[in-house]
Tab-separated table of C-alpha atoms in Angstrom:
chain	number	residue	atom	x	y	z
P	1	UNK	CA	-32.981	-22.263	-27.049
P	2	UNK	CA	-31.829	-24.479	-29.627
P	3	UNK	CA	-28.135	-25.855	-29.052
P	4	UNK	CA	-26.320	-27.969	-30.772
P	5	UNK	CA	-26.879	-31.845	-29.436
P	6	UNK	CA	-23.433	-32.254	-28.135
P	7	UNK	CA	-23.191	-29.132	-26.508
P	8	UNK	CA	-23.109	-30.595	-23.181
P	9	UNK	CA	-20.424	-33.263	-24.084
P	10	UNK	CA	-18.018	-30.162	-24.945
P	11	UNK	CA	-19.158	-28.395	-21.739
P	12	UNK	CA	-18.568	-31.437	-19.556
P	13	UNK	CA	-15.983	-29.835	-17.566
P	14	UNK	CA	-18.178	-27.140	-16.171
P	15	UNK	CA	-21.745	-27.479	-15.013
P	16	UNK	CA	-22.340	-24.241	-15.200
P	17	UNK	CA	-22.126	-24.262	-18.935
P	18	UNK	CA	-24.216	-26.938	-19.471
P	19	UNK	CA	-28.052	-26.949	-20.503
P	20	UNK	CA	-29.532	-27.609	-17.294
P	21	UNK	CA	-28.335	-24.432	-15.714
P	22	UNK	CA	-28.500	-22.471	-18.717
P	23	UNK	CA	-31.894	-23.608	-18.747
P	24	UNK	CA	-31.856	-22.018	-15.438
P	25	UNK	CA	-30.364	-18.650	-16.743
P	26	UNK	CA	-33.182	-19.162	-19.649
P	27	UNK	CA	-36.208	-19.023	-17.246
P	28	UNK	CA	-34.987	-17.204	-13.997
P	29	UNK	CA	-32.685	-14.613	-15.204
P	30	UNK	CA	-32.871	-11.198	-13.457
P	31	UNK	CA	-35.171	-8.743	-15.046
P	32	UNK	CA	-32.057	-6.751	-16.261
P	33	UNK	CA	-30.296	-9.616	-17.847
P	34	UNK	CA	-30.152	-10.966	-21.117
P	35	UNK	CA	-28.275	-14.230	-21.493
P	36	UNK	CA	-26.276	-15.325	-24.805
P	37	UNK	CA	-24.897	-19.037	-25.432
P	38	UNK	CA	-22.179	-19.344	-27.882
P	39	UNK	CA	-20.880	-21.868	-30.069
P	40	UNK	CA	-17.343	-22.109	-31.284
P	41	UNK	CA	-16.818	-24.569	-34.361
P	42	UNK	CA	-13.426	-25.767	-35.863
P	43	UNK	CA	-15.069	-26.124	-39.472
P	44	UNK	CA	-18.980	-27.878	-38.542
P	45	UNK	CA	-17.813	-29.415	-35.478
P	46	UNK	CA	-18.642	-27.919	-32.185
P	47	UNK	CA	-14.911	-27.622	-29.898
P	48	UNK	CA	-16.052	-24.927	-27.537
P	49	UNK	CA	-19.039	-23.146	-25.669
P	50	UNK	CA	-19.034	-19.507	-23.839
P	51	UNK	CA	-21.534	-17.648	-21.888
P	52	UNK	CA	-22.133	-14.094	-22.059
P	53	UNK	CA	-24.586	-11.447	-20.656
P	54	UNK	CA	-26.061	-8.267	-21.119
P	55	UNK	CA	-27.055	-6.058	-18.088
P	56	UNK	CA	-29.245	-2.864	-18.301
P	57	UNK	CA	-28.291	-0.979	-15.200
P	58	UNK	CA	-30.926	1.444	-15.720
P	59	UNK	CA	-33.737	-1.256	-14.543
P	60	UNK	CA	-32.048	-1.803	-11.452
P	61	UNK	CA	-33.645	0.510	-8.725
P	62	UNK	CA	-30.617	0.283	-6.437
P	63	UNK	CA	-26.729	-0.598	-6.718
P	64	UNK	CA	-26.705	-1.330	-3.036
P	65	UNK	CA	-27.795	0.713	0.178
P	66	UNK	CA	-25.117	-0.055	2.823
P	67	UNK	CA	-22.858	2.743	1.867
P	68	UNK	CA	-24.590	5.975	1.544
P	69	UNK	CA	-21.751	8.621	1.093
P	70	UNK	CA	-20.795	11.278	-1.426
P	71	UNK	CA	-18.474	8.884	-3.169
P	72	UNK	CA	-21.429	6.361	-3.609
P	73	UNK	CA	-23.347	9.222	-5.304
P	74	UNK	CA	-20.975	10.164	-7.501
P	75	UNK	CA	-20.558	6.521	-8.665
P	76	UNK	CA	-24.188	5.553	-9.139
P	77	UNK	CA	-24.365	8.942	-11.081
P	78	UNK	CA	-21.493	7.744	-13.299
P	79	UNK	CA	-23.014	4.331	-13.854
P	80	UNK	CA	-26.308	5.384	-14.753
P	81	UNK	CA	-24.972	7.862	-17.468
P	82	UNK	CA	-21.913	6.050	-19.141
P	83	UNK	CA	-21.839	2.441	-17.832
P	84	UNK	CA	-25.870	1.060	-18.141
P	85	UNK	CA	-25.148	-0.769	-20.666
P	86	UNK	CA	-23.055	-3.751	-19.835
P	87	UNK	CA	-21.895	-6.631	-21.806
P	88	UNK	CA	-20.203	-9.509	-19.475
P	89	UNK	CA	-18.320	-12.291	-21.314
P	90	UNK	CA	-18.445	-14.742	-18.758
P	91	UNK	CA	-20.919	-15.374	-15.711
P	92	UNK	CA	-21.659	-12.183	-13.421
P	93	UNK	CA	-24.007	-14.615	-11.058
P	94	UNK	CA	-20.913	-16.746	-9.711
P	95	UNK	CA	-17.755	-16.156	-8.850
P	96	UNK	CA	-14.798	-17.769	-10.803
P	97	UNK	CA	-13.320	-18.716	-14.267
P	98	UNK	CA	-17.106	-20.148	-15.728
P	99	UNK	CA	-17.119	-18.136	-19.082
P	100	UNK	CA	-16.101	-21.395	-21.323
P	101	UNK	CA	-14.943	-24.598	-22.200
P	102	UNK	CA	-13.330	-26.276	-24.929
P	103	UNK	CA	-13.444	-29.956	-25.715
P	104	UNK	CA	-9.732	-30.174	-26.863
P	105	UNK	CA	-6.333	-27.851	-25.935
P	106	UNK	CA	-6.838	-24.289	-27.257
P	107	UNK	CA	-3.853	-22.086	-27.020
P	108	UNK	CA	-4.683	-18.344	-25.630
P	109	UNK	CA	-4.011	-16.572	-28.574
P	110	UNK	CA	-7.380	-18.135	-30.090
P	111	UNK	CA	-9.196	-17.799	-26.801
P	112	UNK	CA	-8.064	-14.266	-26.613
P	113	UNK	CA	-9.239	-13.627	-30.367
P	114	UNK	CA	-12.667	-15.804	-30.000
P	115	UNK	CA	-13.798	-13.663	-26.721
P	116	UNK	CA	-13.126	-10.541	-28.259
P	117	UNK	CA	-14.826	-11.832	-31.544
P	118	UNK	CA	-17.525	-12.738	-29.465
P	119	UNK	CA	-18.041	-9.309	-27.778
P	120	UNK	CA	-17.845	-7.602	-31.139
P	121	UNK	CA	-20.946	-9.726	-32.570
P	122	UNK	CA	-22.940	-9.347	-29.466
P	123	UNK	CA	-22.670	-5.334	-29.528
P	124	UNK	CA	-23.600	-5.812	-33.471
P	125	UNK	CA	-26.767	-7.573	-32.387
P	126	UNK	CA	-27.322	-4.621	-30.031
P	127	UNK	CA	-26.285	-1.781	-32.233
P	128	UNK	CA	-28.891	-3.145	-34.744
P	129	UNK	CA	-31.541	-2.471	-31.894
P	130	UNK	CA	-30.423	1.115	-31.183
P	131	UNK	CA	-28.587	-0.205	-27.838
P	132	UNK	CA	-25.429	1.077	-27.285
P	133	UNK	CA	-23.083	-1.175	-25.247
P	134	UNK	CA	-21.001	1.207	-22.709
P	135	UNK	CA	-18.517	-1.367	-21.124
P	136	UNK	CA	-17.308	-4.862	-22.086
P	137	UNK	CA	-16.113	-6.606	-19.443
P	138	UNK	CA	-14.185	-10.728	-19.411
P	139	UNK	CA	-14.923	-11.713	-16.238
P	140	UNK	CA	-12.820	-13.971	-13.743
P	141	UNK	CA	-9.357	-15.072	-15.007
P	142	UNK	CA	-7.130	-16.682	-12.539
P	143	UNK	CA	-3.769	-15.278	-12.541
P	144	UNK	CA	-1.790	-17.843	-15.222
P	145	UNK	CA	-4.499	-17.512	-17.971
P	146	UNK	CA	-4.531	-13.183	-17.512
P	147	UNK	CA	-0.866	-13.225	-17.956
P	148	UNK	CA	-1.491	-15.594	-20.883
P	149	UNK	CA	-4.355	-13.533	-22.018
P	150	UNK	CA	-1.959	-10.362	-21.997
P	151	UNK	CA	0.264	-11.769	-24.104
P	152	UNK	CA	-1.837	-11.872	-26.760
P	153	UNK	CA	-5.013	-9.949	-27.877
P	154	UNK	CA	-5.693	-8.554	-24.591
P	155	UNK	CA	-2.666	-6.605	-24.257
P	156	UNK	CA	-4.455	-3.182	-24.838
P	157	UNK	CA	-7.607	-4.086	-22.670
P	158	UNK	CA	-7.356	-2.635	-19.154
P	159	UNK	CA	-6.365	-5.437	-16.505
P	160	UNK	CA	-8.142	-5.019	-13.124
P	161	UNK	CA	-8.467	-7.171	-10.191
P	162	UNK	CA	-11.062	-6.352	-7.397
P	163	UNK	CA	-11.905	-8.327	-4.194
P	164	UNK	CA	-10.083	-11.713	-4.223
P	165	UNK	CA	-12.009	-14.744	-4.545
P	166	UNK	CA	-12.219	-16.748	-1.337
P	167	UNK	CA	-11.201	-20.218	-1.954
P	168	UNK	CA	-10.945	-23.299	0.574
P	169	UNK	CA	-8.570	-25.657	-0.238
P	170	UNK	CA	-9.664	-28.966	1.383
P	171	UNK	CA	-6.599	-31.239	2.378
P	172	UNK	CA	-7.121	-34.756	0.888
P	173	UNK	CA	-6.452	-36.418	4.830
P	174	UNK	CA	-9.630	-34.167	5.794
P	175	UNK	CA	-12.606	-36.925	6.211
P	176	UNK	CA	-14.804	-35.387	8.939
P	177	UNK	CA	-15.539	-32.042	10.397
P	178	UNK	CA	-13.725	-33.522	13.844
P	179	UNK	CA	-10.593	-33.173	11.091
P	180	UNK	CA	-11.277	-29.592	10.537
P	181	UNK	CA	-12.184	-28.776	14.134
P	182	UNK	CA	-8.588	-30.101	15.300
P	183	UNK	CA	-6.810	-28.203	13.281
P	184	UNK	CA	-7.989	-25.058	14.429
P	185	UNK	CA	-5.773	-23.158	16.638
P	186	UNK	CA	-7.303	-22.270	19.994
P	187	UNK	CA	-8.376	-19.175	19.340
P	188	UNK	CA	-10.414	-20.032	16.698
P	189	UNK	CA	-11.280	-23.541	18.252
P	190	UNK	CA	-12.836	-21.250	20.641
P	191	UNK	CA	-14.645	-19.338	18.009
P	192	UNK	CA	-15.923	-21.757	16.897
P	193	UNK	CA	-17.300	-23.641	19.934
P	194	UNK	CA	-18.537	-19.917	20.746
P	195	UNK	CA	-20.621	-20.069	17.642
P	196	UNK	CA	-21.744	-23.411	17.282
P	197	UNK	CA	-23.455	-22.640	21.022
P	198	UNK	CA	-25.049	-19.600	20.053
P	199	UNK	CA	-26.486	-21.429	17.062
P	200	UNK	CA	-28.736	-23.705	19.404
P	201	UNK	CA	-31.887	-23.860	18.839
P	202	UNK	CA	-31.554	-23.535	14.738
P	203	UNK	CA	-32.511	-26.743	12.884
P	204	UNK	CA	-30.928	-27.025	9.329
P	205	UNK	CA	-33.228	-28.693	7.031
P	206	UNK	CA	-32.185	-29.574	3.282
P	207	UNK	CA	-35.305	-28.091	1.080
P	208	UNK	CA	-36.345	-30.329	-1.426
P	209	UNK	CA	-38.436	-28.879	-4.286
P	210	UNK	CA	-41.767	-29.087	-3.157
P	211	UNK	CA	-40.344	-27.334	-0.122
P	212	UNK	CA	-38.583	-24.672	-1.977
P	213	UNK	CA	-41.632	-23.544	-3.686
P	214	UNK	CA	-43.912	-23.650	-0.395
P	215	UNK	CA	-41.138	-21.451	1.092
P	216	UNK	CA	-40.490	-18.974	-2.495
P	217	UNK	CA	-41.619	-15.878	-0.893
P	218	UNK	CA	-39.865	-15.921	2.164
P	219	UNK	CA	-36.778	-17.143	0.810
P	220	UNK	CA	-36.438	-14.219	-1.813
P	221	UNK	CA	-37.125	-12.068	0.872
P	222	UNK	CA	-34.473	-13.064	3.244
P	223	UNK	CA	-32.096	-12.935	0.062
P	224	UNK	CA	-33.470	-9.725	-0.837
P	225	UNK	CA	-32.779	-8.123	2.570
P	226	UNK	CA	-29.141	-9.390	2.176
P	227	UNK	CA	-28.766	-8.368	-1.536
P	228	UNK	CA	-29.780	-4.712	-0.952
P	229	UNK	CA	-27.908	-4.553	1.744
P	230	UNK	CA	-24.664	-5.292	0.314
P	231	UNK	CA	-22.091	-2.412	-1.048
P	232	UNK	CA	-22.674	-3.002	-4.941
P	233	UNK	CA	-25.509	-4.659	-7.140
P	234	UNK	CA	-25.716	-5.131	-10.983
P	235	UNK	CA	-28.602	-7.056	-10.619
P	236	UNK	CA	-31.572	-8.854	-8.200
P	237	UNK	CA	-32.396	-12.413	-9.036
P	238	UNK	CA	-35.473	-12.989	-10.479
P	239	UNK	CA	-38.492	-14.233	-7.548
P	240	UNK	CA	-38.863	-17.723	-9.047
P	241	UNK	CA	-35.246	-18.239	-9.470
P	242	UNK	CA	-33.931	-20.634	-6.538
P	243	UNK	CA	-37.186	-23.506	-7.455
P	244	UNK	CA	-35.935	-22.736	-11.047
P	245	UNK	CA	-32.567	-23.586	-10.023
P	246	UNK	CA	-33.809	-26.992	-8.055
P	247	UNK	CA	-35.781	-27.778	-10.798
P	248	UNK	CA	-33.772	-27.919	-13.314
P	249	UNK	CA	-30.265	-28.797	-11.608
P	250	UNK	CA	-32.292	-31.520	-8.981
P	251	UNK	CA	-29.449	-33.005	-6.393
P	252	UNK	CA	-26.318	-30.344	-8.227
P	253	UNK	CA	-27.942	-27.710	-6.527
P	254	UNK	CA	-28.732	-27.684	-2.796
P	255	UNK	CA	-31.089	-24.998	-0.577
P	256	UNK	CA	-30.685	-25.265	3.372
P	257	UNK	CA	-33.270	-24.053	5.603
P	258	UNK	CA	-32.801	-22.597	8.994
P	259	UNK	CA	-35.719	-22.872	11.388
P	260	UNK	CA	-36.554	-21.797	14.426
P	261	UNK	CA	-40.061	-23.016	16.025
P	262	UNK	CA	-40.647	-24.110	12.269
P	263	UNK	CA	-40.210	-20.544	10.962
P	264	UNK	CA	-37.815	-20.019	8.008
P	265	UNK	CA	-35.431	-17.570	9.391
P	266	UNK	CA	-32.184	-17.932	6.985
P	267	UNK	CA	-31.024	-20.410	4.217
P	268	UNK	CA	-27.765	-20.815	2.251
P	269	UNK	CA	-27.716	-22.565	-1.031
P	270	UNK	CA	-24.576	-24.608	-2.819
P	271	UNK	CA	-23.395	-25.529	-6.381
P	272	UNK	CA	-22.206	-29.153	-6.731
P	273	UNK	CA	-19.450	-28.610	-9.616
P	274	UNK	CA	-17.635	-32.127	-10.353
P	275	UNK	CA	-14.794	-31.794	-7.112
P	276	UNK	CA	-15.350	-28.169	-6.566
P	277	UNK	CA	-18.869	-27.100	-4.200
P	278	UNK	CA	-19.369	-23.486	-4.909
P	279	UNK	CA	-21.290	-21.258	-2.526
P	280	UNK	CA	-24.404	-19.571	-3.693
P	281	UNK	CA	-26.864	-17.133	-2.655
P	282	UNK	CA	-28.074	-16.786	1.023
P	283	UNK	CA	-30.185	-14.793	3.603
P	284	UNK	CA	-31.125	-14.449	6.798
P	285	UNK	CA	-33.089	-12.406	9.543
P	286	UNK	CA	-31.272	-9.744	10.517
P	287	UNK	CA	-32.173	-9.813	14.099
P	288	UNK	CA	-31.923	-13.770	14.163
P	289	UNK	CA	-28.226	-13.843	12.377
P	290	UNK	CA	-27.379	-11.242	15.174
P	291	UNK	CA	-28.506	-13.446	18.119
P	292	UNK	CA	-27.580	-17.297	16.789
P	293	UNK	CA	-24.073	-15.937	14.956
P	294	UNK	CA	-26.294	-17.069	11.670
P	295	UNK	CA	-23.932	-16.023	9.021
P	296	UNK	CA	-20.650	-17.279	10.619
P	297	UNK	CA	-22.623	-20.536	11.346
P	298	UNK	CA	-23.508	-21.130	7.688
P	299	UNK	CA	-20.264	-20.668	6.632
P	300	UNK	CA	-19.202	-23.905	9.200
P	301	UNK	CA	-21.633	-25.449	7.599
P	302	UNK	CA	-20.689	-25.206	3.790
P	303	UNK	CA	-17.167	-25.997	4.949
P	304	UNK	CA	-18.281	-29.146	6.771
P	305	UNK	CA	-20.060	-30.094	3.933
P	306	UNK	CA	-17.652	-29.780	1.624
P	307	UNK	CA	-15.199	-31.846	3.682
P	308	UNK	CA	-17.623	-34.522	4.370
P	309	UNK	CA	-18.514	-34.894	0.678
P	310	UNK	CA	-15.076	-35.370	-0.986
P	311	UNK	CA	-15.176	-31.830	-2.231
P	312	UNK	CA	-11.321	-30.678	-3.187
P	313	UNK	CA	-11.911	-27.157	-2.859
P	314	UNK	CA	-14.996	-24.889	-1.741
P	315	UNK	CA	-15.130	-21.287	-3.745
P	316	UNK	CA	-16.700	-18.689	-1.371
P	317	UNK	CA	-16.589	-16.076	-3.368
P	318	UNK	CA	-15.647	-12.154	-2.460
P	319	UNK	CA	-17.446	-10.576	-0.107
P	320	UNK	CA	-16.812	-10.384	3.429
P	321	UNK	CA	-13.361	-11.208	2.852
P	322	UNK	CA	-12.329	-11.296	6.817
P	323	UNK	CA	-15.113	-13.728	8.373
P	324	UNK	CA	-13.919	-16.318	5.638
P	325	UNK	CA	-10.977	-16.295	6.104
P	326	UNK	CA	-11.480	-16.609	9.876
P	327	UNK	CA	-12.549	-20.028	9.034
P	328	UNK	CA	-10.144	-21.527	6.787
P	329	UNK	CA	-10.525	-19.448	3.214
P	330	UNK	CA	-7.277	-17.960	1.916
P	331	UNK	CA	-8.073	-15.133	-1.289
P	332	UNK	CA	-7.045	-15.728	-4.861
P	333	UNK	CA	-6.286	-12.868	-6.944
P	334	UNK	CA	-8.570	-12.832	-10.040
P	335	UNK	CA	-8.646	-10.547	-12.806
P	336	UNK	CA	-10.868	-9.456	-14.700
P	337	UNK	CA	-10.720	-7.364	-18.426
P	338	UNK	CA	-12.761	-4.177	-19.362
P	339	UNK	CA	-13.462	-1.809	-22.413
P	340	UNK	CA	-15.267	1.173	-22.678
P	341	UNK	CA	-17.012	2.357	-26.073
P	342	UNK	CA	-15.836	5.820	-25.693
P	343	UNK	CA	-12.064	5.983	-26.733
P	344	UNK	CA	-11.608	9.244	-24.541
P	345	UNK	CA	-13.048	7.155	-21.329
P	346	UNK	CA	-11.097	4.015	-22.538
P	347	UNK	CA	-8.250	6.115	-22.732
P	348	UNK	CA	-8.011	6.753	-18.960
P	349	UNK	CA	-9.527	3.751	-17.934
P	350	UNK	CA	-6.907	2.793	-15.745
P	351	UNK	CA	-6.995	5.937	-13.756
P	352	UNK	CA	-10.923	6.175	-13.792
P	353	UNK	CA	-11.819	2.704	-12.776
P	354	UNK	CA	-9.910	2.260	-9.486
P	355	UNK	CA	-11.573	5.562	-8.291
P	356	UNK	CA	-15.076	3.710	-8.810
P	357	UNK	CA	-13.872	0.611	-6.572
P	358	UNK	CA	-15.331	0.562	-3.091
P	359	UNK	CA	-11.884	0.587	-0.966
P	360	UNK	CA	-11.071	-2.649	0.635
P	361	UNK	CA	-9.775	-2.628	4.413
P	362	UNK	CA	-9.834	-6.146	5.377
P	363	UNK	CA	-7.380	-7.989	7.814
P	364	UNK	CA	-6.593	-12.156	6.918
P	365	UNK	CA	-6.885	-14.386	9.256
P	366	UNK	CA	-4.844	-17.778	10.025
P	367	UNK	CA	-7.173	-19.881	12.032
P	368	UNK	CA	-5.178	-22.959	11.525
P	369	UNK	CA	-1.988	-24.210	13.962
């Protein structure tokens, strides 16, 4: 991977466009993923960087095993036959606006043009290899950005909103977990106490690189159990992903193991991205998770880590919305844009796409006084 020498300078606002993280993708991306690193130049000067990911869904053994119903079977058939070659402009492995960065102010007319040009260039690359890209998706834009993109070259591209991104904005007055617990209403303080009581006997420990390597197979098995029981997947991580991540990114990537009698029964991981804490993949033994309320306790632990280390917000992503809202995260609308290479499908994509999305029913919780 040969990138311009000032790449990280241009990408300084986002650690997940910088070379240590790109090396993680290069060395341990999912087996059905190919990554592209895009340099944007003004004459000969590098002024922007972007990330794209190609996914071959034919290489996926499962799209997710939780919802075994007729609608899921239809959806899987459609994905296999009409949507198996997918190009993402952005990062499909983390939630949030992590697709591009510029070293100077760029207007949205230029950004929308650059994104479409990048997609066309990569589609051309695959066409030369005899592969037809079915779908191009421009991933994860906060509302103000999607509004601006729609005013420009994205005017005719279908905009979609899937599950919201659950984000915890940490009040600047909070410095400790006591501030957090003290802000709960009685009902949610009781929930916190109940979860912590159940958690008794579990030892949490941050794992250093040698410990991640030592526990790699167990970590992967715990991750894989959770991943394959998700409602929908487009990839599974490489088996060495966590150790490669730790090796490349050091303290910016933290993995915490959950032990009972020295046996690893769960883990969670986080990414440190400036003043933003991004929650990453986790895994657990299902029996222990039920007994010890492991998942809820992981959410509390991530929140307390974010508060005590001075982060401004925590990105919790777009799964398990209700339980995340119960610990204080709030839904933030994010948009994507999508187009299909088949003109007929693309014409009706606004009718087709919503039917393929799993239905979302959840109740937002409001845990604070």
